[in-house]
mmCIF file of C-alpha atoms in Angstrom:
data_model
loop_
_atom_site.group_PDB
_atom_site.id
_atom_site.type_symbol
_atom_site.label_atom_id
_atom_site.label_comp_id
_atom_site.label_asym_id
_atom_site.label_seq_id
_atom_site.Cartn_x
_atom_site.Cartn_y
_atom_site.Cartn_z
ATOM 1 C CA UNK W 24 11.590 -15.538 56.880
ATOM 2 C CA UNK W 25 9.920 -12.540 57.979
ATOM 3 C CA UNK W 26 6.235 -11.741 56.478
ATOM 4 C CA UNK W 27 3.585 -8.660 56.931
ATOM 5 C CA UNK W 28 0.151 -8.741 58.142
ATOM 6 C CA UNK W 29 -1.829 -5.639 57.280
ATOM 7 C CA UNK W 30 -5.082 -5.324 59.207
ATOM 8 C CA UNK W 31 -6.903 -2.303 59.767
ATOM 9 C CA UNK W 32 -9.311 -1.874 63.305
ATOM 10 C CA UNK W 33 -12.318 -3.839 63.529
ATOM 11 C CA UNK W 34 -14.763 -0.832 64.663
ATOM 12 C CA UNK W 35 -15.159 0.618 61.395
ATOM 13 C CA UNK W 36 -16.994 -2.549 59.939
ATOM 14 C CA UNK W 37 -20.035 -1.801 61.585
ATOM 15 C CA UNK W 38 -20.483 1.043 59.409
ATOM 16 C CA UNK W 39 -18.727 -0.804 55.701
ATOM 17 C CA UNK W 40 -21.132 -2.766 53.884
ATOM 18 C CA UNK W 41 -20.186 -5.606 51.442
ATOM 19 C CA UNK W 42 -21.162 -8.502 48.732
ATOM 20 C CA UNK W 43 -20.197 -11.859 48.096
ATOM 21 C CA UNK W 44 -20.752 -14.038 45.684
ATOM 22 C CA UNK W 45 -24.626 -13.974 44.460
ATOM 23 C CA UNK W 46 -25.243 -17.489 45.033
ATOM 24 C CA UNK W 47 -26.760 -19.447 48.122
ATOM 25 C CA UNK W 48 -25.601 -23.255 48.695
ATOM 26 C CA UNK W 49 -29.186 -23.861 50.109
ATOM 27 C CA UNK W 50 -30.923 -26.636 48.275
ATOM 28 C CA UNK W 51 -28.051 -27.942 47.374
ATOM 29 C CA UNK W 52 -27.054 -31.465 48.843
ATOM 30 C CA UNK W 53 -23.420 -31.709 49.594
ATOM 31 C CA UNK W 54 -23.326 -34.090 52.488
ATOM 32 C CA UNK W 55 -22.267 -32.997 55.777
ATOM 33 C CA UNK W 56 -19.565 -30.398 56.469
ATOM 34 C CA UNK W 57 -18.018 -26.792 56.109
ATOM 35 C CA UNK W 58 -19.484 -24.516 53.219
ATOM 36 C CA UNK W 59 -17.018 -21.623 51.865
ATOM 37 C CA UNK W 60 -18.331 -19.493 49.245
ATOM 38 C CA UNK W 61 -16.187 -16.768 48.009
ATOM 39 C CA UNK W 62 -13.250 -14.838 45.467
ATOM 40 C CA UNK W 63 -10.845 -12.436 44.746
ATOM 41 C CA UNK W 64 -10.620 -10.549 41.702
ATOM 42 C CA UNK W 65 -8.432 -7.870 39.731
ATOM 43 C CA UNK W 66 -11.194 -4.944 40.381
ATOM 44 C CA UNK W 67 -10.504 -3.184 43.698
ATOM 45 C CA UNK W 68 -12.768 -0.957 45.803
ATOM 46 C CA UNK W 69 -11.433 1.743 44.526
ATOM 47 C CA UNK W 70 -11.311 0.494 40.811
ATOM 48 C CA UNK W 71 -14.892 0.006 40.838
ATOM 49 C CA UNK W 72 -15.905 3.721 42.133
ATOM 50 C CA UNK W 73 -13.586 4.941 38.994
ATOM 51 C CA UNK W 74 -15.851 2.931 36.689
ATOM 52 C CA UNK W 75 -18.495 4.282 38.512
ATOM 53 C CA UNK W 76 -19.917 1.104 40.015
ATOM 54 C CA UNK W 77 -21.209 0.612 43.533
ATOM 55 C CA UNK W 78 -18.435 -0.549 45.242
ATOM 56 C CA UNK W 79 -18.148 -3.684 47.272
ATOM 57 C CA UNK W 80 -15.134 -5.352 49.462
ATOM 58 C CA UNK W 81 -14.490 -9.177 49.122
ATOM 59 C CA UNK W 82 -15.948 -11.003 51.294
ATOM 60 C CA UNK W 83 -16.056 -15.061 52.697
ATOM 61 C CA UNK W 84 -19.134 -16.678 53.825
ATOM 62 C CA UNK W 85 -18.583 -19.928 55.894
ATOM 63 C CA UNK W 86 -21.787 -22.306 56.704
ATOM 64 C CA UNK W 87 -22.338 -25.606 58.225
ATOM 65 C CA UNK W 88 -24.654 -27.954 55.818
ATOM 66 C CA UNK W 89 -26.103 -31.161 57.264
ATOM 67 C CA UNK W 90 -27.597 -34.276 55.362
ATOM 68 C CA UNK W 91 -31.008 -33.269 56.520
ATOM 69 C CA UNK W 92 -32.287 -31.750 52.919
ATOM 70 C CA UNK W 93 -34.701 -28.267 53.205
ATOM 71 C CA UNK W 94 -32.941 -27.137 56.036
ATOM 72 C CA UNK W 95 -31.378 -23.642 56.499
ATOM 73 C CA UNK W 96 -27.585 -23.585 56.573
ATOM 74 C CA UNK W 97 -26.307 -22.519 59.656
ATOM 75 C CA UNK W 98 -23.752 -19.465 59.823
ATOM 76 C CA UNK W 99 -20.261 -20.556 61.073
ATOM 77 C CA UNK W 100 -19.370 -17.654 63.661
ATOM 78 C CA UNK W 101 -15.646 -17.138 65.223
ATOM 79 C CA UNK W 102 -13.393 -18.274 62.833
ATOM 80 C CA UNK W 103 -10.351 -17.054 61.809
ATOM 81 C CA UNK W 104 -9.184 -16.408 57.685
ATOM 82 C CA UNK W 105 -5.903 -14.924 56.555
ATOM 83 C CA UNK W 106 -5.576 -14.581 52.972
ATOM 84 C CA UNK W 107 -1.906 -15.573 51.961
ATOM 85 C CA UNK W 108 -0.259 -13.896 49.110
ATOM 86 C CA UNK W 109 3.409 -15.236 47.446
ATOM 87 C CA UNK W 110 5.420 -12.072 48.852
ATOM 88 C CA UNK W 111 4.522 -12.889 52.410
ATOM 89 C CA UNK W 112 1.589 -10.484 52.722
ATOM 90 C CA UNK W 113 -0.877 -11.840 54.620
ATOM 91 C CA UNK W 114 -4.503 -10.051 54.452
ATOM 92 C CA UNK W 115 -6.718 -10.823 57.715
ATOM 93 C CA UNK W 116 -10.744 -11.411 57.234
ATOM 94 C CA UNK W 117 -12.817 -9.510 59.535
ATOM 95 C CA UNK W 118 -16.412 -10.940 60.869
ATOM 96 C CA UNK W 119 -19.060 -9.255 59.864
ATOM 97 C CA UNK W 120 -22.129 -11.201 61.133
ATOM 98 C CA UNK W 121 -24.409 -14.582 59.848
ATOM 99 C CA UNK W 122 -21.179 -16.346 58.661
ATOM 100 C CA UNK W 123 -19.773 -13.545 56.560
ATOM 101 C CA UNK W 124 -16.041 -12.315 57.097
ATOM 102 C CA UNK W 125 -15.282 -9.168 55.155
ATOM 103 C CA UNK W 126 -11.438 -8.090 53.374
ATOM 104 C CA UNK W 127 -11.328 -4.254 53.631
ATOM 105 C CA UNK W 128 -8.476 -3.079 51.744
ATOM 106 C CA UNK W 129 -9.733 -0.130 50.102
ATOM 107 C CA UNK W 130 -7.111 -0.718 47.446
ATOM 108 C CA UNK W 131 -6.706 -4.602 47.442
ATOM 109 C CA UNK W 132 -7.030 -6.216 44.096
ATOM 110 C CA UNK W 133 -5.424 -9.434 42.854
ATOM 111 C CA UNK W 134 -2.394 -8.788 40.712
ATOM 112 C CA UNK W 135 -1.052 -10.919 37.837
ATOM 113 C CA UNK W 136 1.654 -13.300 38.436
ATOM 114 C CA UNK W 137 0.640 -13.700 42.256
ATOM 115 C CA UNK W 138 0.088 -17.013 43.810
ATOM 116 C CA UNK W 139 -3.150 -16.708 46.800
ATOM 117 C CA UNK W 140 -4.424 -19.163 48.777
ATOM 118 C CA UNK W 141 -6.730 -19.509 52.199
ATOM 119 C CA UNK W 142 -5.957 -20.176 55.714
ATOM 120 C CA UNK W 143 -9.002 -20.808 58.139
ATOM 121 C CA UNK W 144 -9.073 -21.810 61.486
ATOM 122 C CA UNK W 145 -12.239 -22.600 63.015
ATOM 123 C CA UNK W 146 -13.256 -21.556 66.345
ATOM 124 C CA UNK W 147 -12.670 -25.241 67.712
ATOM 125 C CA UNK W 148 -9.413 -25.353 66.165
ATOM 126 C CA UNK W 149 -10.114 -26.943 62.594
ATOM 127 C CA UNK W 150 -8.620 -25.876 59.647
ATOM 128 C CA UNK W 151 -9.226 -25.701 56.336
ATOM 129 C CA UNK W 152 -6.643 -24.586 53.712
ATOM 130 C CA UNK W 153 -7.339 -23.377 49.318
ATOM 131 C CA UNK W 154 -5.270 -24.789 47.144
ATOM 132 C CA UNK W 155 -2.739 -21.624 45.431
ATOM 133 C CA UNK W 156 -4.767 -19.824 42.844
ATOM 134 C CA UNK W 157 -3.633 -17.311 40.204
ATOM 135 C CA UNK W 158 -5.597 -14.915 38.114
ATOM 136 C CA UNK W 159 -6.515 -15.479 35.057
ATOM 137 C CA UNK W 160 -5.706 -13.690 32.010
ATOM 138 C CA UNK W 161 -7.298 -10.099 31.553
ATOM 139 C CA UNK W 162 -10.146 -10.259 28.750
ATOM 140 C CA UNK W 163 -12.023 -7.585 27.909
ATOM 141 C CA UNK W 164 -16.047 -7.207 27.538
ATOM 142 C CA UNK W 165 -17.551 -7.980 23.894
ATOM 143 C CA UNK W 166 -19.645 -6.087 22.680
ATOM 144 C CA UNK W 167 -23.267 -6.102 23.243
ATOM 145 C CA UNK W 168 -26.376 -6.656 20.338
ATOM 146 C CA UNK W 169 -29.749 -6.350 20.215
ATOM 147 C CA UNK W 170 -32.489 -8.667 18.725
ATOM 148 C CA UNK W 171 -36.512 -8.262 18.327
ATOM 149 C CA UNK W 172 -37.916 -11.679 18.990
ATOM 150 C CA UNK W 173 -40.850 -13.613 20.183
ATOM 151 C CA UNK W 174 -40.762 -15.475 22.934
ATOM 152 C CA UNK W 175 -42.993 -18.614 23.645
ATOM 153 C CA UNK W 176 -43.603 -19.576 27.230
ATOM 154 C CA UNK W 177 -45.248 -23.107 27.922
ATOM 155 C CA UNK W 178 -46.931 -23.867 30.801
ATOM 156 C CA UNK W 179 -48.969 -26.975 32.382
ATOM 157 C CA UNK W 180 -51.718 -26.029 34.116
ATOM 158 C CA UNK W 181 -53.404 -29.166 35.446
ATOM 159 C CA UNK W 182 -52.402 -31.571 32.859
ATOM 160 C CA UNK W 183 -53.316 -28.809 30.382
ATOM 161 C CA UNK W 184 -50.603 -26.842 28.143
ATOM 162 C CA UNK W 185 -50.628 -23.003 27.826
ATOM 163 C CA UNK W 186 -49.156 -21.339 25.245
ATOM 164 C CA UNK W 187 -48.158 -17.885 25.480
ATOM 165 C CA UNK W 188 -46.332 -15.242 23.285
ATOM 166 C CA UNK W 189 -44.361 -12.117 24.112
ATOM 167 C CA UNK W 190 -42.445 -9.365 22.160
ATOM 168 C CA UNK W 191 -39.695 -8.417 23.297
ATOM 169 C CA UNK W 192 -35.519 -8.146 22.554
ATOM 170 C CA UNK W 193 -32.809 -10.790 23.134
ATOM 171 C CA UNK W 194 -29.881 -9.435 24.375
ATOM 172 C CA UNK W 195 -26.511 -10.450 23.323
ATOM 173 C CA UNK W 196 -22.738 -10.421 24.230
ATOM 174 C CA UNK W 197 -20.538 -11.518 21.658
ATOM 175 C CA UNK W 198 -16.960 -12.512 23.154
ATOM 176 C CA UNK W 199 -13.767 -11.555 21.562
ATOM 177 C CA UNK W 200 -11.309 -13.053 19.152
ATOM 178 C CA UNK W 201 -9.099 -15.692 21.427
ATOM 179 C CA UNK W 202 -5.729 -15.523 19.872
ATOM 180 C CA UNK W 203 -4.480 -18.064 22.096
ATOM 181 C CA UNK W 204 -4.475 -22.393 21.849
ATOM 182 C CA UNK W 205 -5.982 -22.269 25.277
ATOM 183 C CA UNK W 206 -9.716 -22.184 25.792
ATOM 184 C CA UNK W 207 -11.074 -19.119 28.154
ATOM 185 C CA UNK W 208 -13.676 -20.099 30.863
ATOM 186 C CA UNK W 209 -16.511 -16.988 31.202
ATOM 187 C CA UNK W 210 -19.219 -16.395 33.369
ATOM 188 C CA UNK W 211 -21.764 -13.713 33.376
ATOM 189 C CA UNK W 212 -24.585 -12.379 35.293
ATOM 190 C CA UNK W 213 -26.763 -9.832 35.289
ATOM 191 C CA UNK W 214 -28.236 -6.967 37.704
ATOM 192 C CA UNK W 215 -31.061 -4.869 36.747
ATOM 193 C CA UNK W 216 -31.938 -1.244 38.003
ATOM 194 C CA UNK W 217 -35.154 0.466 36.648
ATOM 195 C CA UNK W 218 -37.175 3.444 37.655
ATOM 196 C CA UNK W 219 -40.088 2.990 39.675
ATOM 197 C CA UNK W 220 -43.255 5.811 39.664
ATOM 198 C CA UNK W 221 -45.470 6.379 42.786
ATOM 199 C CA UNK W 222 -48.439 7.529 40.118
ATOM 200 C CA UNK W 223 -50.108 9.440 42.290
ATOM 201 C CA UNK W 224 -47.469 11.693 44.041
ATOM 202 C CA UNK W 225 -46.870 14.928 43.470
ATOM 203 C CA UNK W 226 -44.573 15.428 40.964
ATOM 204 C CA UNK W 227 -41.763 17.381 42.431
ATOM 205 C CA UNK W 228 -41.979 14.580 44.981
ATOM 206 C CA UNK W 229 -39.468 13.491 46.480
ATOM 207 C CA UNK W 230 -40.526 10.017 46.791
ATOM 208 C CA UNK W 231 -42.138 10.191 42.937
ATOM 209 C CA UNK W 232 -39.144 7.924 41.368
ATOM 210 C CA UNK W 233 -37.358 5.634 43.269
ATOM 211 C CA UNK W 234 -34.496 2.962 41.601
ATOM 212 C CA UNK W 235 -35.195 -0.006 42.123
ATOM 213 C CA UNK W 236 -32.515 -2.877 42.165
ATOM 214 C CA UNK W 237 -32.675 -7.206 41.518
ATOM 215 C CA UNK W 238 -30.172 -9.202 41.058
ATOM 216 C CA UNK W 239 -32.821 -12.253 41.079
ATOM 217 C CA UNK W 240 -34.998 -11.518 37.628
ATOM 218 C CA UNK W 241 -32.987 -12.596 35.668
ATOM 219 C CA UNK W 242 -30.743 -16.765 35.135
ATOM 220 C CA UNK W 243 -28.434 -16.406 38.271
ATOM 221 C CA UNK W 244 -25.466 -16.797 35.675
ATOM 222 C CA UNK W 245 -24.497 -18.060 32.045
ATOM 223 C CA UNK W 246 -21.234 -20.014 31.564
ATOM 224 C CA UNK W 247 -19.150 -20.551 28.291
ATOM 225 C CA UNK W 248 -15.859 -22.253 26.972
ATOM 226 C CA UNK W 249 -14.698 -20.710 24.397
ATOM 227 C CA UNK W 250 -12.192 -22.248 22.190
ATOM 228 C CA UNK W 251 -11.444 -19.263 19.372
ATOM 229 C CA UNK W 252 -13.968 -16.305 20.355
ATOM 230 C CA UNK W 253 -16.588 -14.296 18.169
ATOM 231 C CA UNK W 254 -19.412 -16.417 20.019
ATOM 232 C CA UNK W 255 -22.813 -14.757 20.494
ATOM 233 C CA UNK W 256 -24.288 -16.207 23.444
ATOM 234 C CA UNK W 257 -27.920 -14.976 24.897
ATOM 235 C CA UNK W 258 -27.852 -13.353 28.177
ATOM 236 C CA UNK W 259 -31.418 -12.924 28.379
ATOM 237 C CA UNK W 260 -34.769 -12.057 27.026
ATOM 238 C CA UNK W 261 -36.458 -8.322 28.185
ATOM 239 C CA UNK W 262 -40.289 -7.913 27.484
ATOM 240 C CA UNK W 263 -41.029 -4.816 25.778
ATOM 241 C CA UNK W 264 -44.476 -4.756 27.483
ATOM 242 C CA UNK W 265 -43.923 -3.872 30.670
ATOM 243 C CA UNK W 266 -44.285 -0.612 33.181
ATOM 244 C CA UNK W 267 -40.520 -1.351 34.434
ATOM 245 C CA UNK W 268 -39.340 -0.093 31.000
ATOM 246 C CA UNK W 269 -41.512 3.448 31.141
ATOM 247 C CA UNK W 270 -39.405 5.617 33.100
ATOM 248 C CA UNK W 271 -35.981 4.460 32.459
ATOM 249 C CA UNK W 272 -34.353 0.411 32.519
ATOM 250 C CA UNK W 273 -30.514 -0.802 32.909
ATOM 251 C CA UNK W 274 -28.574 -4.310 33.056
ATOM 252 C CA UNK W 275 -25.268 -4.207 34.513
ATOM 253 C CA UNK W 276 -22.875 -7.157 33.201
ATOM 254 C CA UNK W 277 -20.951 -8.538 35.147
ATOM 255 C CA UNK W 278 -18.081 -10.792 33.004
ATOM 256 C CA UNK W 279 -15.597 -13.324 35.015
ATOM 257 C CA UNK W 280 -13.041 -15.515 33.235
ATOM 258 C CA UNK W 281 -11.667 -17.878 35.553
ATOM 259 C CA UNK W 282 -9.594 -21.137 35.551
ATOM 260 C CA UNK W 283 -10.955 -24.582 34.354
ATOM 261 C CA UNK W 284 -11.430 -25.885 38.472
ATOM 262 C CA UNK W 285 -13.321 -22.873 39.121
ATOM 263 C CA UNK W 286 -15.484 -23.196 35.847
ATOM 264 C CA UNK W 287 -15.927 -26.373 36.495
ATOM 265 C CA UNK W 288 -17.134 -25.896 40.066
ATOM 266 C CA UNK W 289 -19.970 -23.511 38.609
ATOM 267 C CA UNK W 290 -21.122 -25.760 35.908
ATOM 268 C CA UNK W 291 -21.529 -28.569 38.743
ATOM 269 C CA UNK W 292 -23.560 -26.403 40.685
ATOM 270 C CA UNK W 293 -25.579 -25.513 37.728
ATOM 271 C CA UNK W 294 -26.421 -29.253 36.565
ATOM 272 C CA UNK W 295 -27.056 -29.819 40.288
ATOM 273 C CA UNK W 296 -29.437 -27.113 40.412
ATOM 274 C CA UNK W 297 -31.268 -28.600 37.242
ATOM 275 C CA UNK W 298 -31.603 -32.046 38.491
ATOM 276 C CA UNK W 299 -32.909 -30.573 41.724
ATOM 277 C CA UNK W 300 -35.891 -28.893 39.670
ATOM 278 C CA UNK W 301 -36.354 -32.387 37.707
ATOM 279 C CA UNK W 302 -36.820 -34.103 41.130
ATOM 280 C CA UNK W 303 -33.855 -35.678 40.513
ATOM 281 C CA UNK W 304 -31.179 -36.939 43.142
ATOM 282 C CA UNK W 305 -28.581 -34.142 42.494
ATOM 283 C CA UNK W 306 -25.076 -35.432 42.920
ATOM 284 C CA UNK W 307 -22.437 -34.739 46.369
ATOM 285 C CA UNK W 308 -19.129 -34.507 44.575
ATOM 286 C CA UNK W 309 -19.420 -31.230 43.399
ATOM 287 C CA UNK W 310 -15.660 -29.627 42.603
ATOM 288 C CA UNK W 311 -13.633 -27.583 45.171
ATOM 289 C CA UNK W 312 -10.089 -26.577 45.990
ATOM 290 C CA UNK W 313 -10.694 -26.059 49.581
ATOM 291 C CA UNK W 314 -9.392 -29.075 51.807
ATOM 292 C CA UNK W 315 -9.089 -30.199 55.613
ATOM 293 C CA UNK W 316 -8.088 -33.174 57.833
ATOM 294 C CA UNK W 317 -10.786 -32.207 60.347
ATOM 295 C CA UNK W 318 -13.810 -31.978 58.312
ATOM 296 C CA UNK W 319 -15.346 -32.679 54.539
ATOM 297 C CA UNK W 320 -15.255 -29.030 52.556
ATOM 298 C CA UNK W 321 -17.604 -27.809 50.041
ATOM 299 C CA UNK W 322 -17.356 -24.780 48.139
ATOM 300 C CA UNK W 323 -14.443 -22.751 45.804
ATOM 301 C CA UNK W 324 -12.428 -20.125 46.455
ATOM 302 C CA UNK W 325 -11.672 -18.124 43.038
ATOM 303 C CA UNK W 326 -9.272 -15.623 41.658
ATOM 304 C CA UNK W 327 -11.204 -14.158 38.512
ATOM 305 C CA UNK W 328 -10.950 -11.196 36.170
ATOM 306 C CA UNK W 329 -13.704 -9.274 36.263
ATOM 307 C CA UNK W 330 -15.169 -6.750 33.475
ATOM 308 C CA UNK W 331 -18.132 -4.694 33.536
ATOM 309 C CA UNK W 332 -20.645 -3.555 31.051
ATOM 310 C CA UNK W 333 -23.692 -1.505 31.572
ATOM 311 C CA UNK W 334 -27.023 -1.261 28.823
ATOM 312 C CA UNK W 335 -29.529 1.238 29.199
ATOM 313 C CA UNK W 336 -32.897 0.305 27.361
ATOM 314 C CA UNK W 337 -33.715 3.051 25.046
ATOM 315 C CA UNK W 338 -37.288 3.147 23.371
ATOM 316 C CA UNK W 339 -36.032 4.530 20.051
ATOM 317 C CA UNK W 340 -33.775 1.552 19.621
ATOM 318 C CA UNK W 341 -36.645 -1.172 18.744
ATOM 319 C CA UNK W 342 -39.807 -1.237 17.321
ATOM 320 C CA UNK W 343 -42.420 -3.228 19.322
ATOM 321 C CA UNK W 344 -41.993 -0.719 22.440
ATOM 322 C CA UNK W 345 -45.155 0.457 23.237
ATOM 323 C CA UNK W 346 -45.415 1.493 26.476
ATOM 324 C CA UNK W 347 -47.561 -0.111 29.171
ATOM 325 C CA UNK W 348 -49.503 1.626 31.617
ATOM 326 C CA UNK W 349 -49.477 0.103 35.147
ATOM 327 C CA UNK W 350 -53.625 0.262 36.072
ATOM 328 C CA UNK W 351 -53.184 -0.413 40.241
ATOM 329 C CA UNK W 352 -52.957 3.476 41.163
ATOM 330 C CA UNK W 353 -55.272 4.668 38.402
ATOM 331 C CA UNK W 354 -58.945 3.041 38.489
ATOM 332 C CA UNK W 355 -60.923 3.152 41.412
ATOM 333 C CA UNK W 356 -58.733 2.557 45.179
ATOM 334 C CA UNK W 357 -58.486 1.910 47.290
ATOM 335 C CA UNK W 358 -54.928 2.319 46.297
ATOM 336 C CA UNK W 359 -51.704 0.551 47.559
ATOM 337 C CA UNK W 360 -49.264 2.651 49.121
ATOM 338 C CA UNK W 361 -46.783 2.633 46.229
ATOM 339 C CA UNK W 362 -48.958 5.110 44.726
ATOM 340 C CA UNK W 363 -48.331 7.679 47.028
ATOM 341 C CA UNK W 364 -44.664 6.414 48.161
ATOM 342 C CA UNK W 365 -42.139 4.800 45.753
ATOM 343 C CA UNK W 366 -40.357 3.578 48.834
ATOM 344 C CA UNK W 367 -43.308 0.920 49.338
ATOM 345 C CA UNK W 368 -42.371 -0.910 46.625
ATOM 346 C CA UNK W 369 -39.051 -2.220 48.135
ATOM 347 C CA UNK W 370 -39.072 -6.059 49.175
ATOM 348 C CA UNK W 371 -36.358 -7.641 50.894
ATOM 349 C CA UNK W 372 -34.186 -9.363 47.708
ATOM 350 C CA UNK W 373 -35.326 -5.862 45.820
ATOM 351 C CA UNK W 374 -33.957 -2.490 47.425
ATOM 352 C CA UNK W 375 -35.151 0.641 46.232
ATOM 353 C CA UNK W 376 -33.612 3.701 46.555
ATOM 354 C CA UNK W 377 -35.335 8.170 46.114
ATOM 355 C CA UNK W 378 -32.774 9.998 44.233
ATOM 356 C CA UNK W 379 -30.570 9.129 40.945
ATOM 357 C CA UNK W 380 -27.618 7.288 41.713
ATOM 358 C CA UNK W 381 -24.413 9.181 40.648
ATOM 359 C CA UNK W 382 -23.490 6.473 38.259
ATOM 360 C CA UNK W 383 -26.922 6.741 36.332
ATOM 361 C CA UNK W 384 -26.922 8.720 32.438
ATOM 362 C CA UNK W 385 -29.564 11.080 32.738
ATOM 363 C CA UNK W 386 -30.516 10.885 28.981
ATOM 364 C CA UNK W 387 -32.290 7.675 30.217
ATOM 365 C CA UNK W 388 -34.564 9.037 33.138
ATOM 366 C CA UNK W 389 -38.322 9.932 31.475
ATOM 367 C CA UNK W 390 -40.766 10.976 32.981
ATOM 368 C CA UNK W 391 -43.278 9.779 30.742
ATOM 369 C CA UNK W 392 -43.639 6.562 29.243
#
């Protein structure tokens, strides 16, 4: 039976840039073996500039993990991944660098009613082999609510408790009606972008406002199984005090729904995550669907649909916004160079970027507080 390959030449990957899956296995004690990280979903490349999104190509990351805890996994270079479809279509990886194999199909999204499943090879000959995954059913986003709260941090400082409260909003998504017997399996997370003022620059500046992007401020993810729908489950909880929200603020959801293994695997990792902060032994058998006679496997490979929503913090929307004034390039100096350069302010998990992105409304750029 004849099958087709498409592949497309390796040169232009130097200049492509991608994203996996925002989570790192480090920390997390899964014995000794192969780590493989990664998914496929129903939003293309192209589907994502429509929306407008940033784009981003699927990607693999492979890593070897020892038993030695607080040790960096090392990046599993040379292997080979074909990603086989049920109509004989097989999609080749390409290596990017540190472990990371990229699929560049411009167009490539996971279609409904197609069986997928993972072929690597190793560079010493080992293979490892996915079960068949499908996608899951298409759901869309629910809709988004807003909540003035107090929160209440607690915190032990030397034996001693302190007590602190904040205003602020909790923000909601509220899932749709499931008119099915089946339960649907969500995930969410969360990037932020928000506008970020060099104070002292001039003000037809180029480097005055600069966008400023984290994926890390917020939970890494919420899960839910959801039985009948209408649940309103908190994504997270914004302080209304604070300079990020002056010149303009925005959360991009992102919303899986994925099979039980693959829900499953995430709520694992989660628990094992928790007992790690508790000091407690966190457990090996975490779930996967990736196999091998060579070597033990760790990881998931997923086939998920994936819906975006996108808030935009608006002042006139709550109450208890007051505006806060960031002091550091105001009193005195000397001052740090963020005053003068809103590039400064970049740090390696926290890019930031002169110029409004395409995809940002412009009724939510200020420039005053």
């Amino acid at each position: 039976m004849s099958r087709s390959r498409l592949t497309i030449p390796i040169l232009i990957f130097l200049i492509l840039s991608a994203c996996i899956e925002d989570f790192e296995f480090d920390g997390i004690s899964a014995g000794e073996g192969i780590i493989v990280e990664g998914f496929i979903s129903d939003q293309s490349y192209n589907d994502l500039l429509l929306l407008p999104l940033p784009a981003r190509y699927f990607t693999l990351k492979l890593s070897n993990v020892g038993e030695v805890e607080n040790v960096r996994n090392e990046p599993v270079l040379g292997a080979k991944i074909e990603l086989h479809q049920d109509n004989n279509v097989v999609y080749d990886y390409a290596e990017i660098e540190g472990g990371e194999y990229g699929l560049f199909y411009e167009a490539f999204r996971a279609e409904p009613g197609s069986e997928y499943h993972l072929e690597i090879t190793l560079a010493d000959g080992r293979q490892i082999v996915s079960e068949i995954q499908t996608l899951e059913r298409e759901m869309d986003m629910g809709s988004f609510s807003l909540e003035e709260g107090i929160n209440v941090d607690y915190e032990n400082i030397r034996g001693e408790v302190s007590i602190t409260e904040q205003e602020g909003i909790n923000f909601y998504v509220t899932t749709l009606v499931n008119e099915t017997e089946e339960p649907i399996y969500y995930k969410w997370d969360l990037t932020i972008t928000w506008i970020f003022n060099a104070q002292l620059a001039e003000d037809n500046s180029p480097i005055k406002y600069c966008w400023a992007t984290s994926k890390n401020f917020y939970k890494e993810y919420q899960l839910l199984e959801d039985q009948n729908g209408g649940v309103q489950n908190e994504l997270f909880f914004l302080k209304t005090k604070s300079s990020r929200l002056n010149h303009g603020y925005t959360v991009l959801v992102r919303q899986t729904v994925m099979n039980s293994g693959y829900y499953t695997f995430w709520n694992e990792v989660e628990k094992q995550l928790n007992q790690s902060e508790l000091f407690a032994a966190p457990p090996y058998n975490i779930a996967s669907n990736l196999t091998s006679d060579d070597i033990e496997v760790f990881g998931y490979f997923g086939v998920v649909n994936e819906t975006f929503g996108r808030w935009y913090f608006d002042k006139d929307e709550v109450d208890n916004y007051g505006g806060w004034v960031n002091d550091q390039c105001i009193f005195g100096g000397p001052w740090a160079p963020w005053c003068f350069d809103c590039r400064a302010w970049a740090y390696d998990d926290r890019p930031v970027t002169p110029g409004m992105p395409e995809w940002w409304d412009t009724k939510y750029f200020r420039t005053k507080p």
